[in-house]
CSV table of C-alpha atoms in Angstrom, one decimal:
chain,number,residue,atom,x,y,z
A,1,UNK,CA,-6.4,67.1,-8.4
A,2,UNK,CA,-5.6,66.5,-4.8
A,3,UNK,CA,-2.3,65.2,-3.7
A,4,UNK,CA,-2.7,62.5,-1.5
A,5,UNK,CA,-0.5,61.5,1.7
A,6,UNK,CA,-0.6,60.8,4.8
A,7,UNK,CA,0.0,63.0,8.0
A,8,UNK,CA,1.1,61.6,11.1
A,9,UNK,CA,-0.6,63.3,14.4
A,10,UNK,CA,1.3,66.0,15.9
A,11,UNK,CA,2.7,65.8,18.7
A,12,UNK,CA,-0.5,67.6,20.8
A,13,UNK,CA,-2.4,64.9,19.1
A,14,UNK,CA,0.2,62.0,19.9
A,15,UNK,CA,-0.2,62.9,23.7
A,16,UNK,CA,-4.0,62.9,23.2
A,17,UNK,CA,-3.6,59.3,21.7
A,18,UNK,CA,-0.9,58.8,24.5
A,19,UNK,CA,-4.0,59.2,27.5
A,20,UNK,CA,-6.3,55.9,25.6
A,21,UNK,CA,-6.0,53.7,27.9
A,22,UNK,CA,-4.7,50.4,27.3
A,23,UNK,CA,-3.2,51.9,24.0
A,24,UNK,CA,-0.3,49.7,22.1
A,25,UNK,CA,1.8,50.9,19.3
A,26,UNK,CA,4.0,48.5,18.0
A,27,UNK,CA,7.0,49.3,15.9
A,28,UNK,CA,6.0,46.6,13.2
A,29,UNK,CA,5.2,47.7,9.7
A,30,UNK,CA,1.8,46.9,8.2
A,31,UNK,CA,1.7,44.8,5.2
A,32,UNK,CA,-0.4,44.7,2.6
A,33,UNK,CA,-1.2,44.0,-1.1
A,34,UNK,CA,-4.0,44.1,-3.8
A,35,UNK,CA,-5.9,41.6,-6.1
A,36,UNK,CA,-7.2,41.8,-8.9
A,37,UNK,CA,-9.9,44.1,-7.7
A,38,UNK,CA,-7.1,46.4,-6.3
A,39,UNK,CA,-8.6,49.6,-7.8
A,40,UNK,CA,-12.2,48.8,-5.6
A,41,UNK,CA,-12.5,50.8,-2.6
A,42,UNK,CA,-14.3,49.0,0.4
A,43,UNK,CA,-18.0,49.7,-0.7
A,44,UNK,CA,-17.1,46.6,-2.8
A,45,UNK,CA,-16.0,44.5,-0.2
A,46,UNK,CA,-19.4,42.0,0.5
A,47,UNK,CA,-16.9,40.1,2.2
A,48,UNK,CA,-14.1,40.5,5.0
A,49,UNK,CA,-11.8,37.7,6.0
A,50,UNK,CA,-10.2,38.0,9.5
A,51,UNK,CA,-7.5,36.8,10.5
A,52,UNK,CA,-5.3,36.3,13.4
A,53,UNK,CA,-2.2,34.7,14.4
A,54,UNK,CA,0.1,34.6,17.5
A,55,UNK,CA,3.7,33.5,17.2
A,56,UNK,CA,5.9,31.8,20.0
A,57,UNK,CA,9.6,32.8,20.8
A,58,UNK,CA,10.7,29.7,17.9
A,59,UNK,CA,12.1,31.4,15.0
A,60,UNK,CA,12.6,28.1,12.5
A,61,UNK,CA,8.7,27.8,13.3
A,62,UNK,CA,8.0,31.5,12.7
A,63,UNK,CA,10.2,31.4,9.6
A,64,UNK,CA,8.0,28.6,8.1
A,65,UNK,CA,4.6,30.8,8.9
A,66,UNK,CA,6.3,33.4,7.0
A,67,UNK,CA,7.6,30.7,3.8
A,68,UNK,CA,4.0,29.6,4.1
A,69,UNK,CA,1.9,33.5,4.2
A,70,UNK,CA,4.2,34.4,1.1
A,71,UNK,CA,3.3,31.7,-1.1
A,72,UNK,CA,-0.4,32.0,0.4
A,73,UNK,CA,-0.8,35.6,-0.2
A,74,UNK,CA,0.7,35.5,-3.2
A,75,UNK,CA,-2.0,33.2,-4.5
A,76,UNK,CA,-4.6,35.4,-3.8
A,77,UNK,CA,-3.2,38.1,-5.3
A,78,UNK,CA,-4.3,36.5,-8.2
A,79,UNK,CA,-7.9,35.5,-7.3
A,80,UNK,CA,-10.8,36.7,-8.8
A,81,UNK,CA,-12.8,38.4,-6.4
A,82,UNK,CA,-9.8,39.9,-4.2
A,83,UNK,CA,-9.8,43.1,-3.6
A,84,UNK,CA,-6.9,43.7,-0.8
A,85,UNK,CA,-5.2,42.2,2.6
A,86,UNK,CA,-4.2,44.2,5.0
A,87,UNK,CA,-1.8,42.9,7.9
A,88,UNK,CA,-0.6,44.4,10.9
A,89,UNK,CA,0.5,43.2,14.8
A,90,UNK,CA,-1.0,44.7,17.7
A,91,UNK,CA,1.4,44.1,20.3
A,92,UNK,CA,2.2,40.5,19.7
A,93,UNK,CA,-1.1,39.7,18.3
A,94,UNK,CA,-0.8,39.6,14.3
A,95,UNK,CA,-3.7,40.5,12.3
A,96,UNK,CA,-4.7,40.4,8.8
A,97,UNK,CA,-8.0,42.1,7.0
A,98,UNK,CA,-8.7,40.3,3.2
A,99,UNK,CA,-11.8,42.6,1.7
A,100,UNK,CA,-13.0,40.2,-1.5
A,101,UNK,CA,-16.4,41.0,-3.4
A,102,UNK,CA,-18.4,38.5,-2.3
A,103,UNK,CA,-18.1,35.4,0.3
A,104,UNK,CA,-18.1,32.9,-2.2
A,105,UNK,CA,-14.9,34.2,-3.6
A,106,UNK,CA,-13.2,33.9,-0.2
A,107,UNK,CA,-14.4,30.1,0.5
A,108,UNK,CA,-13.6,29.1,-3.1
A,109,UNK,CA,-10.0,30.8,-2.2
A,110,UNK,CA,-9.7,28.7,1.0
A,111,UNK,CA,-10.9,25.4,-0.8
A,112,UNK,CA,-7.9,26.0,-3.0
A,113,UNK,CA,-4.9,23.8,-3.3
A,114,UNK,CA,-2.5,26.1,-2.1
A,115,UNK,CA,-4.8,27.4,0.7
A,116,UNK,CA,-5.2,23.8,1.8
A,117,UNK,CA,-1.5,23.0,1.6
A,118,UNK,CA,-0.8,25.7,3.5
A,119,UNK,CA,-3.5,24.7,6.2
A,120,UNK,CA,-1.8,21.3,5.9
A,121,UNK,CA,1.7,22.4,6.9
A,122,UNK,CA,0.3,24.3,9.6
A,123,UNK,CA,-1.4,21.8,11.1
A,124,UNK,CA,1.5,19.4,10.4
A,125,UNK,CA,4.4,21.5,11.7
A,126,UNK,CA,2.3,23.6,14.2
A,127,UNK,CA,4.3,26.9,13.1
A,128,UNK,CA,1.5,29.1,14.6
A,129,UNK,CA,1.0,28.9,18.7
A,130,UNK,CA,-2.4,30.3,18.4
A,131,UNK,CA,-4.9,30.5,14.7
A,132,UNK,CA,-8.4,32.0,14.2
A,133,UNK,CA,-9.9,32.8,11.0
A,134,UNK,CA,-13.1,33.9,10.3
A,135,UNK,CA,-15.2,35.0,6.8
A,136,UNK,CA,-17.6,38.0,7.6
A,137,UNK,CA,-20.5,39.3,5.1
A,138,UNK,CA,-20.9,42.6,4.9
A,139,UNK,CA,-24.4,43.6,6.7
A,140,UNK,CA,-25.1,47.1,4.8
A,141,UNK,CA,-22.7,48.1,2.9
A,142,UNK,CA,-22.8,52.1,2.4
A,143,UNK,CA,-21.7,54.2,-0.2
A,144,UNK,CA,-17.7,56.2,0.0
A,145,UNK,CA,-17.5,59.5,-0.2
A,146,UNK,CA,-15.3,62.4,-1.2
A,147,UNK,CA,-15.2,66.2,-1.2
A,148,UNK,CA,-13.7,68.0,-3.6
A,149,UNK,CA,-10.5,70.0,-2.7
A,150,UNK,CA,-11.9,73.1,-4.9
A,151,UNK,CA,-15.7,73.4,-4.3
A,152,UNK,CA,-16.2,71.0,-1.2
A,153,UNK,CA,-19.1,69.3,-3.0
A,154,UNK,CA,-19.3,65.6,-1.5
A,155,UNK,CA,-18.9,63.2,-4.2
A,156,UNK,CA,-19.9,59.0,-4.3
A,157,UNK,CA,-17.1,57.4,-5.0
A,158,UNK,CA,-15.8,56.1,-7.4
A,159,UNK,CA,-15.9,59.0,-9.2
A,160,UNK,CA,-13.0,60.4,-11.9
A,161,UNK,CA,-14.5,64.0,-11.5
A,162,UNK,CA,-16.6,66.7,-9.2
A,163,UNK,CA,-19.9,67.0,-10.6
A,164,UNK,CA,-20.3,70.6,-9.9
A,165,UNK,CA,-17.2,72.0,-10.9
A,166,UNK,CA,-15.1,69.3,-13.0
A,167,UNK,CA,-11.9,68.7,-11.1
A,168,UNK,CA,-10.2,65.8,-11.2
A,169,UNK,CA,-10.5,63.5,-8.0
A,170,UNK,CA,-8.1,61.5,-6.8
A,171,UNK,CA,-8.7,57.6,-5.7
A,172,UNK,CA,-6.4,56.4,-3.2
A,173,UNK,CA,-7.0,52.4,-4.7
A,174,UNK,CA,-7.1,53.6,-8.1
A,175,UNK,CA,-3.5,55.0,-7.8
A,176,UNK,CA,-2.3,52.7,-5.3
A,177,UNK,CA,-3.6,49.7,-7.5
A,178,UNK,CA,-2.1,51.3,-11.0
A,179,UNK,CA,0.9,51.8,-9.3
A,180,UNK,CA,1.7,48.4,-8.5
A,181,UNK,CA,0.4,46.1,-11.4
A,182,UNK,CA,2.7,46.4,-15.0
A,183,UNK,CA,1.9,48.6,-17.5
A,184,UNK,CA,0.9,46.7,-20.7
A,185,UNK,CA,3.7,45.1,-22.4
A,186,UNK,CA,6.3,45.3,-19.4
A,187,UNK,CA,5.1,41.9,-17.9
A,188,UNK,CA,8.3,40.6,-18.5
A,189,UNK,CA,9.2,37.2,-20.8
């Protein structure tokens, strides 16, 4: 089976990056968690939520937008129909990505209680200088692919093995997602 990582660019490719123009990197790390449907790739994803935030120089105010996506995010963790968020700033521009199976999974999660108490206390304490949010159905959603590291055959994913010769394939949210959810009977009290 192939070990997975990941490879930053070298530095020949860094410089290429380096002549984009208008390119940002911003030395903020990327969050982000699964749901329930952790070990889907994004060919499941009917759905994407968008999200975007910008923040103001008030730390109290950005300390509450941070209480507030904690206790959010850890709701929909536990959804039905989540599959993964994804957050990261560009510049000072935060982003988030939520993939969820279908749209109707994503506007039962914002009709929920905690998603509208958090709404509530944002539009309350104004903790966020600028908020957009947006729920996005997927158009035509294609098939993932893999190649084997031994024969090269492409292979739809999901898939456990190559077709043509047998070896084991590796799926980046199949190990990610076992990785992070308790094996069966260390769930704690």
């Amino acid at each position: 089976m192939s070990l997975l990582q990941v490879i930053p660019p070298n530095p020949d490719n860094e410089a290429l990056l380096g002549e984009i123009p208008g390119l940002r990197q911003t030395a903020i790390p990327v969050v982000a968690f699964d749901g329930p449907e952790g070990h889907l790739g994004p060919e499941a994803a009917g759905a994407v939520l968008l999200l975007h935030m910008t923040m103001t120089g008030d730390d109290a105010r950005a300390q509450a937008f941070w209480r507030q996506v904690a206790a959010t995010c850890k709701a929909a963790s536990q959804t039905p129909g989540f599959i993964r968020l994804i957050s990261f700033f560009d510049g000072m521009a935060n982003w988030a990505l939520g993939f969820w199976k279908r749209a109707a999974d994503a506007e039962g999660f914002a009709k929920s209680p905690v998603h509208r108490a958090a709404m509530a206390e944002m539009y309350e304490t104004n903790f966020e200088y600028m908020h957009f949010a947006g729920i996005f159905e997927a158009v035509n959603r294609r098939s993932r692919h893999g190649y084997c590291s031994s024969c090269g055959t492409e292979v739809e994913m999901p898939a456990s093995a190559c077709p043509s010769c047998g070896e084991e394939l590796a799926d980046v949210f199949v190990i990610q997602s076992a990785a992070l959810r308790p094996v069966s009977g260390d769930e704690g009290p």
